[in-house]
């Protein structure tokens, strides 16, 4: 994937950097693999806003992604590479030899016409899914299961990959994109390769309207609010926050306070915390 840069013809093209979409081979999604996608826009079941800065945005249809990759020992052919508005990675449409079609996360360097497979004993090719115990050390992987047969839950964002560091007993040691090192059961499945669209972090909207199209509403600093609206509010002109440390709008500590539970069960599997 490449990034398309714009000259400053208008205020909206100044600092704009968008994806060139060179790898996209099909514009309309597979009708059998899409469903309606109702978005709550930050509201709960009573219609009360519980998450700020969400709302509006272009309507999206959800693409059903195969995170489990449980078509074992059935060969599939990459039919197309498509855009997915619900994630920053690209997706690939797979036509299996038994006639079924499925979407998967598109791995980098997997092209239209390539063949993929999943299951124990599959070849060590990009896009194939195998148990962690069968993947050699140093291999880059993504779409990794945390619990066997639940489906891939981590390392699914564009341009991310994890690396296998060691194998000992029933557990495999992985280094995740956050630099966290943790243990995962050897029976869990993972897909070989790196997720495509590794330049997603370079995208810049260029104007506020494009951000609104994505369903993001404006964010207002607490220091410019009134005291009744935010702990940082009030004062004449540009004033400090007037507190010993930054607080959320509800008076809880913010900016650097750890919120992870102290006795979380997965702590036993984490060898080194993320940076």
mmCIF file of C-alpha atoms in Angstrom:
data_model
loop_
_atom_site.group_PDB
_atom_site.id
_atom_site.type_symbol
_atom_site.label_atom_id
_atom_site.label_comp_id
_atom_site.label_asym_id
_atom_site.label_seq_id
_atom_site.Cartn_x
_atom_site.Cartn_y
_atom_site.Cartn_z
ATOM 1 C CA UNK A 1 0.000 0.000 0.000
ATOM 2 C CA UNK A 2 1.149 3.540 -0.713
ATOM 3 C CA UNK A 3 0.097 6.930 0.619
ATOM 4 C CA UNK A 4 -1.135 9.612 -1.777
ATOM 5 C CA UNK A 5 0.017 13.130 -0.880
ATOM 6 C CA UNK A 6 -1.817 16.253 -2.039
ATOM 7 C CA UNK A 7 -0.687 19.749 -2.913
ATOM 8 C CA UNK A 8 -2.354 22.636 -1.080
ATOM 9 C CA UNK A 9 -4.890 23.524 -3.756
ATOM 10 C CA UNK A 10 -7.553 24.152 -1.085
ATOM 11 C CA UNK A 11 -7.556 24.287 2.726
ATOM 12 C CA UNK A 12 -8.891 20.716 2.706
ATOM 13 C CA UNK A 13 -5.999 19.347 0.641
ATOM 14 C CA UNK A 14 -3.344 21.011 2.823
ATOM 15 C CA UNK A 15 -1.738 18.260 4.970
ATOM 16 C CA UNK A 16 -4.068 15.635 3.449
ATOM 17 C CA UNK A 17 -2.528 12.150 3.091
ATOM 18 C CA UNK A 18 -4.826 9.308 2.062
ATOM 19 C CA UNK A 19 -4.442 5.735 0.928
ATOM 20 C CA UNK A 20 -3.980 5.246 -2.800
ATOM 21 C CA UNK A 21 -6.043 2.010 -2.751
ATOM 22 C CA UNK A 22 -3.707 0.472 -5.347
ATOM 23 C CA UNK A 23 -4.223 -3.055 -4.043
ATOM 24 C CA UNK A 24 -8.038 -2.949 -4.228
ATOM 25 C CA UNK A 25 -9.286 -5.244 -7.009
ATOM 26 C CA UNK A 26 -13.058 -5.108 -6.419
ATOM 27 C CA UNK A 27 -15.255 -2.226 -5.255
ATOM 28 C CA UNK A 28 -18.572 -3.891 -4.341
ATOM 29 C CA UNK A 29 -18.690 -6.449 -1.486
ATOM 30 C CA UNK A 30 -19.940 -10.033 -1.781
ATOM 31 C CA UNK A 31 -23.689 -9.815 -1.093
ATOM 32 C CA UNK A 32 -23.854 -13.125 0.795
ATOM 33 C CA UNK A 33 -21.206 -11.945 3.279
ATOM 34 C CA UNK A 34 -22.602 -8.562 4.361
ATOM 35 C CA UNK A 35 -25.185 -7.622 6.961
ATOM 36 C CA UNK A 36 -26.694 -4.468 8.384
ATOM 37 C CA UNK A 37 -24.621 -2.729 11.001
ATOM 38 C CA UNK A 38 -26.534 -0.660 13.572
ATOM 39 C CA UNK A 39 -24.126 1.629 15.407
ATOM 40 C CA UNK A 40 -25.106 2.958 18.815
ATOM 41 C CA UNK A 41 -23.164 6.217 18.334
ATOM 42 C CA UNK A 42 -22.188 6.353 21.996
ATOM 43 C CA UNK A 43 -25.678 5.823 23.427
ATOM 44 C CA UNK A 44 -26.946 3.120 25.780
ATOM 45 C CA UNK A 45 -30.292 1.299 25.744
ATOM 46 C CA UNK A 46 -32.024 4.414 27.121
ATOM 47 C CA UNK A 47 -30.627 6.704 24.455
ATOM 48 C CA UNK A 48 -28.305 8.454 26.931
ATOM 49 C CA UNK A 49 -24.834 9.392 25.646
ATOM 50 C CA UNK A 50 -22.349 7.279 27.624
ATOM 51 C CA UNK A 51 -19.377 7.610 25.233
ATOM 52 C CA UNK A 52 -18.582 11.108 24.024
ATOM 53 C CA UNK A 53 -17.384 12.216 20.584
ATOM 54 C CA UNK A 54 -19.309 9.593 18.592
ATOM 55 C CA UNK A 55 -22.085 10.156 16.085
ATOM 56 C CA UNK A 56 -22.890 10.831 12.450
ATOM 57 C CA UNK A 57 -20.655 9.281 9.852
ATOM 58 C CA UNK A 58 -21.342 7.442 6.637
ATOM 59 C CA UNK A 59 -23.540 4.364 6.753
ATOM 60 C CA UNK A 60 -21.551 1.115 6.737
ATOM 61 C CA UNK A 61 -22.388 -2.486 5.962
ATOM 62 C CA UNK A 62 -20.603 -5.070 8.063
ATOM 63 C CA UNK A 63 -18.450 -7.626 6.238
ATOM 64 C CA UNK A 64 -18.552 -11.031 7.965
ATOM 65 C CA UNK A 65 -14.897 -11.937 8.538
ATOM 66 C CA UNK A 66 -13.733 -15.517 9.113
ATOM 67 C CA UNK A 67 -11.511 -15.154 12.179
ATOM 68 C CA UNK A 68 -11.773 -18.860 13.068
ATOM 69 C CA UNK A 69 -10.346 -20.132 9.748
ATOM 70 C CA UNK A 70 -11.915 -23.548 10.401
ATOM 71 C CA UNK A 71 -12.129 -24.742 6.775
ATOM 72 C CA UNK A 72 -9.544 -27.387 7.560
ATOM 73 C CA UNK A 73 -7.691 -29.095 4.687
ATOM 74 C CA UNK A 74 -9.887 -27.367 2.069
ATOM 75 C CA UNK A 75 -7.979 -25.266 -0.442
ATOM 76 C CA UNK A 76 -9.081 -21.705 -1.142
ATOM 77 C CA UNK A 77 -8.200 -19.255 -3.892
ATOM 78 C CA UNK A 78 -7.950 -15.483 -3.382
ATOM 79 C CA UNK A 79 -10.684 -14.043 -5.605
ATOM 80 C CA UNK A 80 -10.294 -10.343 -4.742
ATOM 81 C CA UNK A 81 -8.817 -7.831 -2.325
ATOM 82 C CA UNK A 82 -11.370 -5.340 -0.998
ATOM 83 C CA UNK A 83 -11.756 -2.275 1.204
ATOM 84 C CA UNK A 84 -13.485 -2.688 4.564
ATOM 85 C CA UNK A 85 -14.911 0.472 6.201
ATOM 86 C CA UNK A 86 -15.034 -1.256 9.610
ATOM 87 C CA UNK A 87 -11.249 -1.756 10.022
ATOM 88 C CA UNK A 88 -7.975 -0.278 8.805
ATOM 89 C CA UNK A 89 -6.805 -3.544 7.235
ATOM 90 C CA UNK A 90 -7.847 -4.799 3.815
ATOM 91 C CA UNK A 91 -9.881 -8.003 3.448
ATOM 92 C CA UNK A 92 -9.578 -10.809 0.912
ATOM 93 C CA UNK A 93 -12.457 -12.787 -0.606
ATOM 94 C CA UNK A 94 -11.648 -16.509 -0.650
ATOM 95 C CA UNK A 95 -13.352 -19.016 -2.962
ATOM 96 C CA UNK A 96 -13.011 -22.523 -1.520
ATOM 97 C CA UNK A 97 -13.033 -25.644 -3.659
ATOM 98 C CA UNK A 98 -16.283 -26.849 -2.032
ATOM 99 C CA UNK A 99 -18.076 -23.723 -3.311
ATOM 100 C CA UNK A 100 -18.170 -21.662 -0.114
ATOM 101 C CA UNK A 101 -16.977 -18.049 -0.004
ATOM 102 C CA UNK A 102 -15.466 -16.289 3.005
ATOM 103 C CA UNK A 103 -13.691 -13.060 3.876
ATOM 104 C CA UNK A 104 -10.360 -13.144 5.705
ATOM 105 C CA UNK A 105 -7.952 -10.436 6.828
ATOM 106 C CA UNK A 106 -5.654 -9.749 3.898
ATOM 107 C CA UNK A 107 -2.024 -10.623 4.700
ATOM 108 C CA UNK A 108 0.758 -8.597 3.129
ATOM 109 C CA UNK A 109 2.097 -10.066 -0.173
ATOM 110 C CA UNK A 110 -0.956 -12.295 -0.693
ATOM 111 C CA UNK A 111 -2.145 -11.663 -4.258
ATOM 112 C CA UNK A 112 -5.245 -12.478 -6.290
ATOM 113 C CA UNK A 113 -5.032 -16.046 -7.539
ATOM 114 C CA UNK A 114 -2.870 -17.331 -4.687
ATOM 115 C CA UNK A 115 -3.916 -20.481 -2.835
ATOM 116 C CA UNK A 116 -4.348 -20.743 0.935
ATOM 117 C CA UNK A 117 -5.330 -23.465 3.395
ATOM 118 C CA UNK A 118 -5.783 -23.959 7.114
ATOM 119 C CA UNK A 119 -5.424 -26.810 9.556
ATOM 120 C CA UNK A 120 -2.701 -28.968 11.003
ATOM 121 C CA UNK A 121 -0.068 -29.902 8.433
ATOM 122 C CA UNK A 122 -0.625 -26.911 6.126
ATOM 123 C CA UNK A 123 2.348 -25.431 4.295
ATOM 124 C CA UNK A 124 4.222 -22.531 5.890
ATOM 125 C CA UNK A 125 3.019 -20.018 3.296
ATOM 126 C CA UNK A 126 1.659 -16.494 3.787
ATOM 127 C CA UNK A 127 -2.065 -16.639 4.547
ATOM 128 C CA UNK A 128 -2.113 -20.231 5.826
ATOM 129 C CA UNK A 129 -3.416 -20.925 9.337
ATOM 130 C CA UNK A 130 -1.773 -23.503 11.611
ATOM 131 C CA UNK A 131 -1.522 -24.364 15.312
ATOM 132 C CA UNK A 132 1.210 -22.374 17.059
ATOM 133 C CA UNK A 133 3.125 -25.550 17.898
ATOM 134 C CA UNK A 134 3.682 -26.219 14.151
ATOM 135 C CA UNK A 135 4.971 -22.739 13.288
ATOM 136 C CA UNK A 136 8.774 -22.329 13.516
ATOM 137 C CA UNK A 137 10.541 -19.819 15.766
ATOM 138 C CA UNK A 138 10.949 -16.299 14.429
ATOM 139 C CA UNK A 139 7.915 -16.476 12.147
ATOM 140 C CA UNK A 140 5.682 -13.392 11.846
ATOM 141 C CA UNK A 141 2.036 -14.234 12.547
ATOM 142 C CA UNK A 142 -1.309 -12.461 13.014
ATOM 143 C CA UNK A 143 -4.985 -13.192 13.854
ATOM 144 C CA UNK A 144 -3.956 -15.173 16.930
ATOM 145 C CA UNK A 145 -6.345 -17.105 19.166
ATOM 146 C CA UNK A 146 -6.206 -16.589 22.931
ATOM 147 C CA UNK A 147 -8.460 -19.576 23.632
ATOM 148 C CA UNK A 148 -8.504 -22.648 21.327
ATOM 149 C CA UNK A 149 -11.346 -22.704 18.778
ATOM 150 C CA UNK A 150 -12.597 -19.232 19.750
ATOM 151 C CA UNK A 151 -11.121 -17.489 16.710
ATOM 152 C CA UNK A 152 -8.406 -14.894 16.310
ATOM 153 C CA UNK A 153 -8.709 -12.056 18.828
ATOM 154 C CA UNK A 154 -5.364 -10.232 18.814
ATOM 155 C CA UNK A 155 -2.959 -8.823 16.182
ATOM 156 C CA UNK A 156 -5.646 -7.934 13.640
ATOM 157 C CA UNK A 157 -4.930 -4.235 12.894
ATOM 158 C CA UNK A 158 -3.371 -3.065 9.653
ATOM 159 C CA UNK A 159 0.400 -3.558 9.458
ATOM 160 C CA UNK A 160 0.686 -5.546 12.700
ATOM 161 C CA UNK A 161 2.328 -8.892 13.350
ATOM 162 C CA UNK A 162 3.585 -10.906 16.313
ATOM 163 C CA UNK A 163 6.710 -13.057 16.492
ATOM 164 C CA UNK A 164 7.260 -16.502 18.014
ATOM 165 C CA UNK A 165 10.162 -16.350 20.486
ATOM 166 C CA UNK A 166 10.184 -19.728 22.237
ATOM 167 C CA UNK A 167 8.362 -23.011 22.797
ATOM 168 C CA UNK A 168 8.285 -24.720 26.167
ATOM 169 C CA UNK A 169 5.820 -27.367 27.327
ATOM 170 C CA UNK A 170 2.221 -26.527 26.497
ATOM 171 C CA UNK A 171 2.865 -22.822 25.912
ATOM 172 C CA UNK A 172 4.341 -20.670 23.148
ATOM 173 C CA UNK A 173 6.078 -17.362 23.923
ATOM 174 C CA UNK A 174 5.038 -14.495 21.638
ATOM 175 C CA UNK A 175 6.171 -10.902 21.270
ATOM 176 C CA UNK A 176 3.108 -8.826 20.419
ATOM 177 C CA UNK A 177 3.073 -5.527 18.451
ATOM 178 C CA UNK A 178 2.897 -3.598 21.755
ATOM 179 C CA UNK A 179 6.223 -5.255 22.734
ATOM 180 C CA UNK A 180 4.371 -7.263 25.372
ATOM 181 C CA UNK A 181 5.730 -10.799 25.787
ATOM 182 C CA UNK A 182 3.152 -13.377 26.804
ATOM 183 C CA UNK A 183 2.379 -17.107 26.790
ATOM 184 C CA UNK A 184 -0.364 -18.693 24.670
ATOM 185 C CA UNK A 185 -1.465 -22.320 24.485
ATOM 186 C CA UNK A 186 0.184 -24.361 21.737
ATOM 187 C CA UNK A 187 -3.211 -25.547 20.402
ATOM 188 C CA UNK A 188 -4.237 -21.996 19.446
ATOM 189 C CA UNK A 189 -4.265 -21.181 15.740
ATOM 190 C CA UNK A 190 -2.549 -18.238 14.032
ATOM 191 C CA UNK A 191 -2.145 -17.042 10.464
ATOM 192 C CA UNK A 192 1.295 -16.666 8.888
ATOM 193 C CA UNK A 193 2.354 -13.225 7.680
ATOM 194 C CA UNK A 194 1.752 -9.575 8.467
ATOM 195 C CA UNK A 195 -1.605 -7.827 8.130
ATOM 196 C CA UNK A 196 -1.753 -5.633 5.024
ATOM 197 C CA UNK A 197 -2.070 -1.833 4.852
ATOM 198 C CA UNK A 198 0.990 -1.133 6.979
ATOM 199 C CA UNK A 199 0.846 2.573 6.071
ATOM 200 C CA UNK A 200 -2.525 3.094 7.759
ATOM 201 C CA UNK A 201 -0.904 5.144 10.546
ATOM 202 C CA UNK A 202 0.288 7.728 7.995
ATOM 203 C CA UNK A 203 -3.232 8.688 6.874
ATOM 204 C CA UNK A 204 -4.220 12.294 7.653
ATOM 205 C CA UNK A 205 -7.749 13.566 7.075
ATOM 206 C CA UNK A 206 -6.761 17.080 6.050
ATOM 207 C CA UNK A 207 -10.030 18.623 7.223
ATOM 208 C CA UNK A 208 -12.558 18.277 10.014
ATOM 209 C CA UNK A 209 -15.330 17.190 7.647
ATOM 210 C CA UNK A 210 -13.519 14.032 6.627
ATOM 211 C CA UNK A 211 -13.176 13.082 10.282
ATOM 212 C CA UNK A 212 -16.932 13.602 10.706
ATOM 213 C CA UNK A 213 -17.520 11.178 7.817
ATOM 214 C CA UNK A 214 -15.788 8.546 9.947
ATOM 215 C CA UNK A 215 -18.298 9.057 12.776
ATOM 216 C CA UNK A 216 -16.062 11.111 15.067
ATOM 217 C CA UNK A 217 -17.486 14.257 16.686
ATOM 218 C CA UNK A 218 -15.389 17.193 17.929
ATOM 219 C CA UNK A 219 -13.373 16.945 21.131
ATOM 220 C CA UNK A 220 -13.368 20.024 23.393
ATOM 221 C CA UNK A 221 -10.601 20.642 25.936
ATOM 222 C CA UNK A 222 -11.695 20.741 29.560
ATOM 223 C CA UNK A 223 -9.702 23.900 30.241
ATOM 224 C CA UNK A 224 -11.998 25.942 27.992
ATOM 225 C CA UNK A 225 -15.190 24.736 29.713
ATOM 226 C CA UNK A 226 -17.024 26.214 32.689
ATOM 227 C CA UNK A 227 -16.431 24.834 36.204
ATOM 228 C CA UNK A 228 -19.833 23.112 36.123
ATOM 229 C CA UNK A 229 -18.819 21.142 33.019
ATOM 230 C CA UNK A 230 -15.278 20.010 33.807
ATOM 231 C CA UNK A 231 -12.836 20.021 36.776
ATOM 232 C CA UNK A 232 -10.317 21.908 34.595
ATOM 233 C CA UNK A 233 -12.824 24.637 33.679
ATOM 234 C CA UNK A 234 -13.223 28.194 34.886
ATOM 235 C CA UNK A 235 -10.816 31.040 35.430
ATOM 236 C CA UNK A 236 -10.030 34.165 33.459
ATOM 237 C CA UNK A 237 -8.315 33.592 30.130
ATOM 238 C CA UNK A 238 -5.681 30.905 29.799
ATOM 239 C CA UNK A 239 -5.297 29.505 33.299
ATOM 240 C CA UNK A 240 -3.835 26.285 34.712
ATOM 241 C CA UNK A 241 -6.225 23.467 35.553
ATOM 242 C CA UNK A 242 -6.157 24.416 39.237
ATOM 243 C CA UNK A 243 -5.826 20.839 40.454
ATOM 244 C CA UNK A 244 -2.920 18.739 41.677
ATOM 245 C CA UNK A 245 -3.249 16.437 38.670
ATOM 246 C CA UNK A 246 -5.356 16.097 35.509
ATOM 247 C CA UNK A 247 -8.860 14.725 36.000
ATOM 248 C CA UNK A 248 -11.575 13.310 33.788
ATOM 249 C CA UNK A 249 -14.893 15.204 33.438
ATOM 250 C CA UNK A 250 -16.181 13.006 36.278
ATOM 251 C CA UNK A 251 -13.346 13.796 38.677
ATOM 252 C CA UNK A 252 -11.332 10.588 38.305
ATOM 253 C CA UNK A 253 -7.524 10.698 37.747
ATOM 254 C CA UNK A 254 -6.485 10.904 34.085
ATOM 255 C CA UNK A 255 -3.339 10.833 31.929
ATOM 256 C CA UNK A 256 -1.107 7.999 33.100
ATOM 257 C CA UNK A 257 -3.231 6.358 35.780
ATOM 258 C CA UNK A 258 -3.220 2.581 35.371
ATOM 259 C CA UNK A 259 -6.719 1.131 35.044
ATOM 260 C CA UNK A 260 -5.881 -2.571 34.686
ATOM 261 C CA UNK A 261 -7.236 -4.804 37.463
ATOM 262 C CA UNK A 262 -4.538 -5.825 39.934
ATOM 263 C CA UNK A 263 -5.635 -9.462 40.117
ATOM 264 C CA UNK A 264 -6.496 -10.052 36.461
ATOM 265 C CA UNK A 265 -6.220 -13.757 35.672
ATOM 266 C CA UNK A 266 -4.168 -13.271 32.512
ATOM 267 C CA UNK A 267 -1.319 -11.683 34.517
ATOM 268 C CA UNK A 268 0.124 -15.169 35.007
ATOM 269 C CA UNK A 269 0.714 -15.472 31.239
ATOM 270 C CA UNK A 270 2.333 -12.069 30.712
ATOM 271 C CA UNK A 271 6.131 -12.238 31.027
ATOM 272 C CA UNK A 272 6.763 -8.573 30.201
ATOM 273 C CA UNK A 273 4.163 -5.808 30.177
ATOM 274 C CA UNK A 274 3.626 -3.606 27.149
ATOM 275 C CA UNK A 275 5.590 -0.366 26.993
#
